[in-house]
Amino acid sequence: MYRPERSVGNQLLIAIDCHFRGITPTYVAGFRAFLDLNRCVRKGERAIRILAPCPVKERDDAGEETGERKVFFRSVPVFDVSMTDPLPGKDPVVLEPPSEPITGDSHHHLLAPLVELAGELGYTIEFRDLDEHGPRGWCDAKHKQIVIAAGPANCQVRTLTHEIAHALGIGYADYGREQAEVLVDCVTYVVCSSAGLDIDGESIPYVAGWGEDGALEAVRRYADTVDTVARRIEDALIADSQAEPVEQTKSVA
């Protein structure tokens, strides 16, 4: 998607800000970075604000450096490529995000390592025909079972990632139902984005459903939790990226 190497907090700050502006972000960078890409931010465009680390050397009472550092964060402006125009007389650098629609099967290979991770957590996985108007899956912590609806592989990857985030400890008992659902969808958004699977159409409106102020506060408050869980799932995908496609066991609901 758009610079997925950014921290989870900044990724979600960008996504939520753009959601309320009616923008679908594709590539976000600073003013000077776009100049290097032969593009210039249009006059009058309002910047997206993210947080950048600012390390500061500590000094003792005598003004001498102690060798220690503290890290503060400051707000910095960035822009989406949709806010820019090509520089006159220059060809802009092509920016093509590696994403696929959630309706496809392009990421079927991710199901096997996700199923394996669930097994390591003590969960069994069942792929089942479910009512199309009901939930696409659930995580039963009591019986250690995750159920996923039959359908396109990309949709199953998105749902299975969501339910594994629950299995990794983001449950209703500790966070409350609404908050837990928002946090696991943040995890799902980060993991799928890093794998090149576009789920913006589902995840961003749901996260933003907390309301602008509430959603941004949730991102800031629980960014470390989201980042830790997302990295756990990403590590499993990286470690087993060459796994064979998983054989799905189906039953009729």
mmCIF file with all atom_site columns, C-alpha atoms in Angstrom, residues 109-238:
data_model
loop_
_atom_site.group_PDB
_atom_site.id
_atom_site.type_symbol
_atom_site.label_atom_id
_atom_site.label_alt_id
_atom_site.label_comp_id
_atom_site.label_asym_id
_atom_site.label_entity_id
_atom_site.label_seq_id
_atom_site.pdbx_PDB_ins_code
_atom_site.Cartn_x
_atom_site.Cartn_y
_atom_site.Cartn_z
_atom_site.occupancy
_atom_site.B_iso_or_equiv
_atom_site.pdbx_formal_charge
_atom_site.auth_seq_id
_atom_site.auth_comp_id
_atom_site.auth_asym_id
_atom_site.auth_atom_id
_atom_site.pdbx_PDB_model_num
ATOM 1   C CA . HIS A 1 109 ? -0.298  -19.196 -0.161 1.00 0.00 ? 109 HIS A CA 1
ATOM 2   C CA . LEU A 1 110 ? -0.650  -17.273 3.131  1.00 0.00 ? 110 LEU A CA 1
ATOM 3   C CA . LEU A 1 111 ? -3.347  -19.608 4.445  1.00 0.00 ? 111 LEU A CA 1
ATOM 4   C CA . ALA A 1 112 ? -0.921  -22.437 5.246  1.00 0.00 ? 112 ALA A CA 1
ATOM 5   C CA . PRO A 1 113 ? 1.398   -20.442 7.553  1.00 0.00 ? 113 PRO A CA 1
ATOM 6   C CA . LEU A 1 114 ? -1.634  -18.814 9.217  1.00 0.00 ? 114 LEU A CA 1
ATOM 7   C CA . VAL A 1 115 ? -3.170  -22.235 9.912  1.00 0.00 ? 115 VAL A CA 1
ATOM 8   C CA . GLU A 1 116 ? 0.195   -23.423 11.246 1.00 0.00 ? 116 GLU A CA 1
ATOM 9   C CA . LEU A 1 117 ? 0.445   -20.395 13.566 1.00 0.00 ? 117 LEU A CA 1
ATOM 10  C CA . ALA A 1 118 ? -3.061  -21.061 14.881 1.00 0.00 ? 118 ALA A CA 1
ATOM 11  C CA . GLY A 1 119 ? -2.008  -24.653 15.566 1.00 0.00 ? 119 GLY A CA 1
ATOM 12  C CA . GLU A 1 120 ? 1.010   -23.455 17.527 1.00 0.00 ? 120 GLU A CA 1
ATOM 13  C CA . LEU A 1 121 ? -1.394  -21.428 19.661 1.00 0.00 ? 121 LEU A CA 1
ATOM 14  C CA . GLY A 1 122 ? -3.451  -24.579 20.322 1.00 0.00 ? 122 GLY A CA 1
ATOM 15  C CA . TYR A 1 123 ? -6.308  -23.757 17.945 1.00 0.00 ? 123 TYR A CA 1
ATOM 16  C CA . THR A 1 124 ? -7.956  -25.941 15.319 1.00 0.00 ? 124 THR A CA 1
ATOM 17  C CA . ILE A 1 125 ? -9.172  -24.342 12.069 1.00 0.00 ? 125 ILE A CA 1
ATOM 18  C CA . GLU A 1 126 ? -12.368 -25.227 10.213 1.00 0.00 ? 126 GLU A CA 1
ATOM 19  C CA . PHE A 1 127 ? -13.356 -23.757 6.845  1.00 0.00 ? 127 PHE A CA 1
ATOM 20  C CA . ARG A 1 128 ? -17.148 -23.879 6.678  1.00 0.00 ? 128 ARG A CA 1
ATOM 21  C CA . ASP A 1 129 ? -20.059 -22.671 4.539  1.00 0.00 ? 129 ASP A CA 1
ATOM 22  C CA . LEU A 1 130 ? -21.629 -19.806 6.506  1.00 0.00 ? 130 LEU A CA 1
ATOM 23  C CA . ASP A 1 131 ? -24.616 -17.536 5.985  1.00 0.00 ? 131 ASP A CA 1
ATOM 24  C CA . GLU A 1 132 ? -23.473 -14.789 3.618  1.00 0.00 ? 132 GLU A CA 1
ATOM 25  C CA . HIS A 1 133 ? -25.277 -12.212 5.762  1.00 0.00 ? 133 HIS A CA 1
ATOM 26  C CA . GLY A 1 134 ? -23.624 -13.331 8.988  1.00 0.00 ? 134 GLY A CA 1
ATOM 27  C CA . PRO A 1 135 ? -20.053 -13.179 10.328 1.00 0.00 ? 135 PRO A CA 1
ATOM 28  C CA . ARG A 1 136 ? -17.262 -14.442 8.082  1.00 0.00 ? 136 ARG A CA 1
ATOM 29  C CA . GLY A 1 137 ? -15.623 -16.242 10.976 1.00 0.00 ? 137 GLY A CA 1
ATOM 30  C CA . TRP A 1 138 ? -15.053 -16.338 14.711 1.00 0.00 ? 138 TRP A CA 1
ATOM 31  C CA . CYS A 1 139 ? -12.559 -17.325 17.389 1.00 0.00 ? 139 CYS A CA 1
ATOM 32  C CA . ASP A 1 140 ? -13.821 -19.584 20.203 1.00 0.00 ? 140 ASP A CA 1
ATOM 33  C CA . ALA A 1 141 ? -11.207 -19.184 22.933 1.00 0.00 ? 141 ALA A CA 1
ATOM 34  C CA . LYS A 1 142 ? -12.955 -21.639 25.275 1.00 0.00 ? 142 LYS A CA 1
ATOM 35  C CA . HIS A 1 143 ? -12.899 -24.536 22.816 1.00 0.00 ? 143 HIS A CA 1
ATOM 36  C CA . LYS A 1 144 ? -9.722  -23.368 21.030 1.00 0.00 ? 144 LYS A CA 1
ATOM 37  C CA . GLN A 1 145 ? -11.391 -23.305 17.630 1.00 0.00 ? 145 GLN A CA 1
ATOM 38  C CA . ILE A 1 146 ? -11.383 -20.804 14.765 1.00 0.00 ? 146 ILE A CA 1
ATOM 39  C CA . VAL A 1 147 ? -14.084 -21.047 12.089 1.00 0.00 ? 147 VAL A CA 1
ATOM 40  C CA . ILE A 1 148 ? -13.617 -19.337 8.713  1.00 0.00 ? 148 ILE A CA 1
ATOM 41  C CA . ALA A 1 149 ? -16.238 -18.960 5.976  1.00 0.00 ? 149 ALA A CA 1
ATOM 42  C CA . ALA A 1 150 ? -15.709 -20.675 2.645  1.00 0.00 ? 150 ALA A CA 1
ATOM 43  C CA . GLY A 1 151 ? -15.026 -18.253 -0.189 1.00 0.00 ? 151 GLY A CA 1
ATOM 44  C CA . PRO A 1 152 ? -12.220 -16.385 -1.980 1.00 0.00 ? 152 PRO A CA 1
ATOM 45  C CA . ALA A 1 153 ? -8.785  -17.090 -0.506 1.00 0.00 ? 153 ALA A CA 1
ATOM 46  C CA . ASN A 1 154 ? -7.981  -13.398 -0.010 1.00 0.00 ? 154 ASN A CA 1
ATOM 47  C CA . CYS A 1 155 ? -11.120 -12.962 2.071  1.00 0.00 ? 155 CYS A CA 1
ATOM 48  C CA . GLN A 1 156 ? -10.166 -16.019 4.138  1.00 0.00 ? 156 GLN A CA 1
ATOM 49  C CA . VAL A 1 157 ? -6.662  -14.625 4.710  1.00 0.00 ? 157 VAL A CA 1
ATOM 50  C CA . ARG A 1 158 ? -8.153  -11.360 5.940  1.00 0.00 ? 158 ARG A CA 1
ATOM 51  C CA . THR A 1 159 ? -10.614 -13.124 8.297  1.00 0.00 ? 159 THR A CA 1
ATOM 52  C CA . LEU A 1 160 ? -8.107  -15.684 9.577  1.00 0.00 ? 160 LEU A CA 1
ATOM 53  C CA . THR A 1 161 ? -5.592  -12.938 10.378 1.00 0.00 ? 161 THR A CA 1
ATOM 54  C CA . HIS A 1 162 ? -8.321  -11.104 12.298 1.00 0.00 ? 162 HIS A CA 1
ATOM 55  C CA . GLU A 1 163 ? -9.249  -14.186 14.347 1.00 0.00 ? 163 GLU A CA 1
ATOM 56  C CA . ILE A 1 164 ? -5.616  -15.112 15.064 1.00 0.00 ? 164 ILE A CA 1
ATOM 57  C CA . ALA A 1 165 ? -5.141  -11.620 16.500 1.00 0.00 ? 165 ALA A CA 1
ATOM 58  C CA . HIS A 1 166 ? -7.917  -12.501 18.953 1.00 0.00 ? 166 HIS A CA 1
ATOM 59  C CA . ALA A 1 167 ? -6.174  -15.805 19.711 1.00 0.00 ? 167 ALA A CA 1
ATOM 60  C CA . LEU A 1 168 ? -2.954  -13.895 20.454 1.00 0.00 ? 168 LEU A CA 1
ATOM 61  C CA . GLY A 1 169 ? -4.608  -12.155 23.383 1.00 0.00 ? 169 GLY A CA 1
ATOM 62  C CA . ILE A 1 170 ? -6.778  -9.288  22.151 1.00 0.00 ? 170 ILE A CA 1
ATOM 63  C CA . GLY A 1 171 ? -9.994  -10.530 23.708 1.00 0.00 ? 171 GLY A CA 1
ATOM 64  C CA . TYR A 1 172 ? -13.238 -9.051  24.933 1.00 0.00 ? 172 TYR A CA 1
ATOM 65  C CA . ALA A 1 173 ? -12.471 -9.752  28.611 1.00 0.00 ? 173 ALA A CA 1
ATOM 66  C CA . ASP A 1 174 ? -9.426  -7.462  28.654 1.00 0.00 ? 174 ASP A CA 1
ATOM 67  C CA . TYR A 1 175 ? -10.424 -4.801  26.118 1.00 0.00 ? 175 TYR A CA 1
ATOM 68  C CA . GLY A 1 176 ? -14.216 -4.897  25.793 1.00 0.00 ? 176 GLY A CA 1
ATOM 69  C CA . ARG A 1 177 ? -15.981 -6.046  22.619 1.00 0.00 ? 177 ARG A CA 1
ATOM 70  C CA . GLU A 1 178 ? -15.879 -2.837  20.565 1.00 0.00 ? 178 GLU A CA 1
ATOM 71  C CA . GLN A 1 179 ? -12.309 -1.947  21.485 1.00 0.00 ? 179 GLN A CA 1
ATOM 72  C CA . ALA A 1 180 ? -11.029 -5.490  20.909 1.00 0.00 ? 180 ALA A CA 1
ATOM 73  C CA . GLU A 1 181 ? -12.621 -5.607  17.454 1.00 0.00 ? 181 GLU A CA 1
ATOM 74  C CA . VAL A 1 182 ? -11.024 -2.305  16.491 1.00 0.00 ? 182 VAL A CA 1
ATOM 75  C CA . LEU A 1 183 ? -7.600  -3.438  17.714 1.00 0.00 ? 183 LEU A CA 1
ATOM 76  C CA . VAL A 1 184 ? -7.667  -6.778  15.877 1.00 0.00 ? 184 VAL A CA 1
ATOM 77  C CA . ASP A 1 185 ? -8.798  -5.015  12.699 1.00 0.00 ? 185 ASP A CA 1
ATOM 78  C CA . CYS A 1 186 ? -5.831  -2.662  13.074 1.00 0.00 ? 186 CYS A CA 1
ATOM 79  C CA . VAL A 1 187 ? -3.590  -5.741  13.311 1.00 0.00 ? 187 VAL A CA 1
ATOM 80  C CA . THR A 1 188 ? -5.299  -7.251  10.269 1.00 0.00 ? 188 THR A CA 1
ATOM 81  C CA . TYR A 1 189 ? -4.863  -4.032  8.309  1.00 0.00 ? 189 TYR A CA 1
ATOM 82  C CA . VAL A 1 190 ? -1.126  -3.843  9.058  1.00 0.00 ? 190 VAL A CA 1
ATOM 83  C CA . VAL A 1 191 ? -0.422  -7.533  8.336  1.00 0.00 ? 191 VAL A CA 1
ATOM 84  C CA . CYS A 1 192 ? -2.399  -7.606  5.086  1.00 0.00 ? 192 CYS A CA 1
ATOM 85  C CA . SER A 1 193 ? -0.883  -4.318  3.909  1.00 0.00 ? 193 SER A CA 1
ATOM 86  C CA . SER A 1 194 ? 2.630   -5.650  4.479  1.00 0.00 ? 194 SER A CA 1
ATOM 87  C CA . ALA A 1 195 ? 1.693   -8.720  2.404  1.00 0.00 ? 195 ALA A CA 1
ATOM 88  C CA . GLY A 1 196 ? 0.301   -6.571  -0.417 1.00 0.00 ? 196 GLY A CA 1
ATOM 89  C CA . LEU A 1 197 ? -3.350  -7.489  0.191  1.00 0.00 ? 197 LEU A CA 1
ATOM 90  C CA . ASP A 1 198 ? -5.645  -4.463  -0.075 1.00 0.00 ? 198 ASP A CA 1
ATOM 91  C CA . ILE A 1 199 ? -8.390  -4.531  2.598  1.00 0.00 ? 199 ILE A CA 1
ATOM 92  C CA . ASP A 1 200 ? -8.885  -0.778  3.003  1.00 0.00 ? 200 ASP A CA 1
ATOM 93  C CA . GLY A 1 201 ? -12.514 -0.929  1.914  1.00 0.00 ? 201 GLY A CA 1
ATOM 94  C CA . GLU A 1 202 ? -13.387 -3.033  4.968  1.00 0.00 ? 202 GLU A CA 1
ATOM 95  C CA . SER A 1 203 ? -10.903 -2.136  7.680  1.00 0.00 ? 203 SER A CA 1
ATOM 96  C CA . ILE A 1 204 ? -10.593 1.654   7.473  1.00 0.00 ? 204 ILE A CA 1
ATOM 97  C CA . PRO A 1 205 ? -14.335 2.474   7.724  1.00 0.00 ? 205 PRO A CA 1
ATOM 98  C CA . TYR A 1 206 ? -14.640 0.051   10.660 1.00 0.00 ? 206 TYR A CA 1
ATOM 99  C CA . VAL A 1 207 ? -11.692 1.518   12.566 1.00 0.00 ? 207 VAL A CA 1
ATOM 100 C CA . ALA A 1 208 ? -12.888 5.030   11.813 1.00 0.00 ? 208 ALA A CA 1
ATOM 101 C CA . GLY A 1 209 ? -16.321 4.049   13.127 1.00 0.00 ? 209 GLY A CA 1
ATOM 102 C CA . TRP A 1 210 ? -15.086 4.994   16.589 1.00 0.00 ? 210 TRP A CA 1
ATOM 103 C CA . GLY A 1 211 ? -15.315 8.590   15.448 1.00 0.00 ? 211 GLY A CA 1
ATOM 104 C CA . GLU A 1 212 ? -12.371 10.752  14.459 1.00 0.00 ? 212 GLU A CA 1
ATOM 105 C CA . ASP A 1 213 ? -11.166 11.662  17.952 1.00 0.00 ? 213 ASP A CA 1
ATOM 106 C CA . GLY A 1 214 ? -11.833 8.251   19.479 1.00 0.00 ? 214 GLY A CA 1
ATOM 107 C CA . ALA A 1 215 ? -10.185 6.331   16.662 1.00 0.00 ? 215 ALA A CA 1
ATOM 108 C CA . LEU A 1 216 ? -7.018  8.417   16.740 1.00 0.00 ? 216 LEU A CA 1
ATOM 109 C CA . GLU A 1 217 ? -6.812  8.128   20.527 1.00 0.00 ? 217 GLU A CA 1
ATOM 110 C CA . ALA A 1 218 ? -7.180  4.350   20.290 1.00 0.00 ? 218 ALA A CA 1
ATOM 111 C CA . VAL A 1 219 ? -4.350  4.172   17.752 1.00 0.00 ? 219 VAL A CA 1
ATOM 112 C CA . ARG A 1 220 ? -2.053  6.183   20.002 1.00 0.00 ? 220 ARG A CA 1
ATOM 113 C CA . ARG A 1 221 ? -2.971  4.316   23.183 1.00 0.00 ? 221 ARG A CA 1
ATOM 114 C CA . TYR A 1 222 ? -2.670  0.779   21.846 1.00 0.00 ? 222 TYR A CA 1
ATOM 115 C CA . ALA A 1 223 ? -0.130  1.187   19.041 1.00 0.00 ? 223 ALA A CA 1
ATOM 116 C CA . ASP A 1 224 ? 2.443   -0.958  20.883 1.00 0.00 ? 224 ASP A CA 1
ATOM 117 C CA . THR A 1 225 ? -0.075  -3.774  21.363 1.00 0.00 ? 225 THR A CA 1
ATOM 118 C CA . VAL A 1 226 ? -1.143  -3.680  17.720 1.00 0.00 ? 226 VAL A CA 1
ATOM 119 C CA . ASP A 1 227 ? 2.474   -3.566  16.552 1.00 0.00 ? 227 ASP A CA 1
ATOM 120 C CA . THR A 1 228 ? 3.531   -6.526  18.747 1.00 0.00 ? 228 THR A CA 1
ATOM 121 C CA . VAL A 1 229 ? 0.664   -8.759  17.605 1.00 0.00 ? 229 VAL A CA 1
ATOM 122 C CA . ALA A 1 230 ? 1.058   -7.747  13.957 1.00 0.00 ? 230 ALA A CA 1
ATOM 123 C CA . ARG A 1 231 ? 4.783   -8.523  14.011 1.00 0.00 ? 231 ARG A CA 1
ATOM 124 C CA . ARG A 1 232 ? 4.091   -11.951 15.548 1.00 0.00 ? 232 ARG A CA 1
ATOM 125 C CA . ILE A 1 233 ? 1.813   -12.827 12.626 1.00 0.00 ? 233 ILE A CA 1
ATOM 126 C CA . GLU A 1 234 ? 4.148   -11.259 10.028 1.00 0.00 ? 234 GLU A CA 1
ATOM 127 C CA . ASP A 1 235 ? 7.067   -13.302 11.401 1.00 0.00 ? 235 ASP A CA 1
ATOM 128 C CA . ALA A 1 236 ? 5.050   -16.495 10.885 1.00 0.00 ? 236 ALA A CA 1
ATOM 129 C CA . LEU A 1 237 ? 4.286   -15.519 7.293  1.00 0.00 ? 237 LEU A CA 1
ATOM 130 C CA . ILE A 1 238 ? 7.917   -14.708 6.553  1.00 0.00 ? 238 ILE A CA 1
#
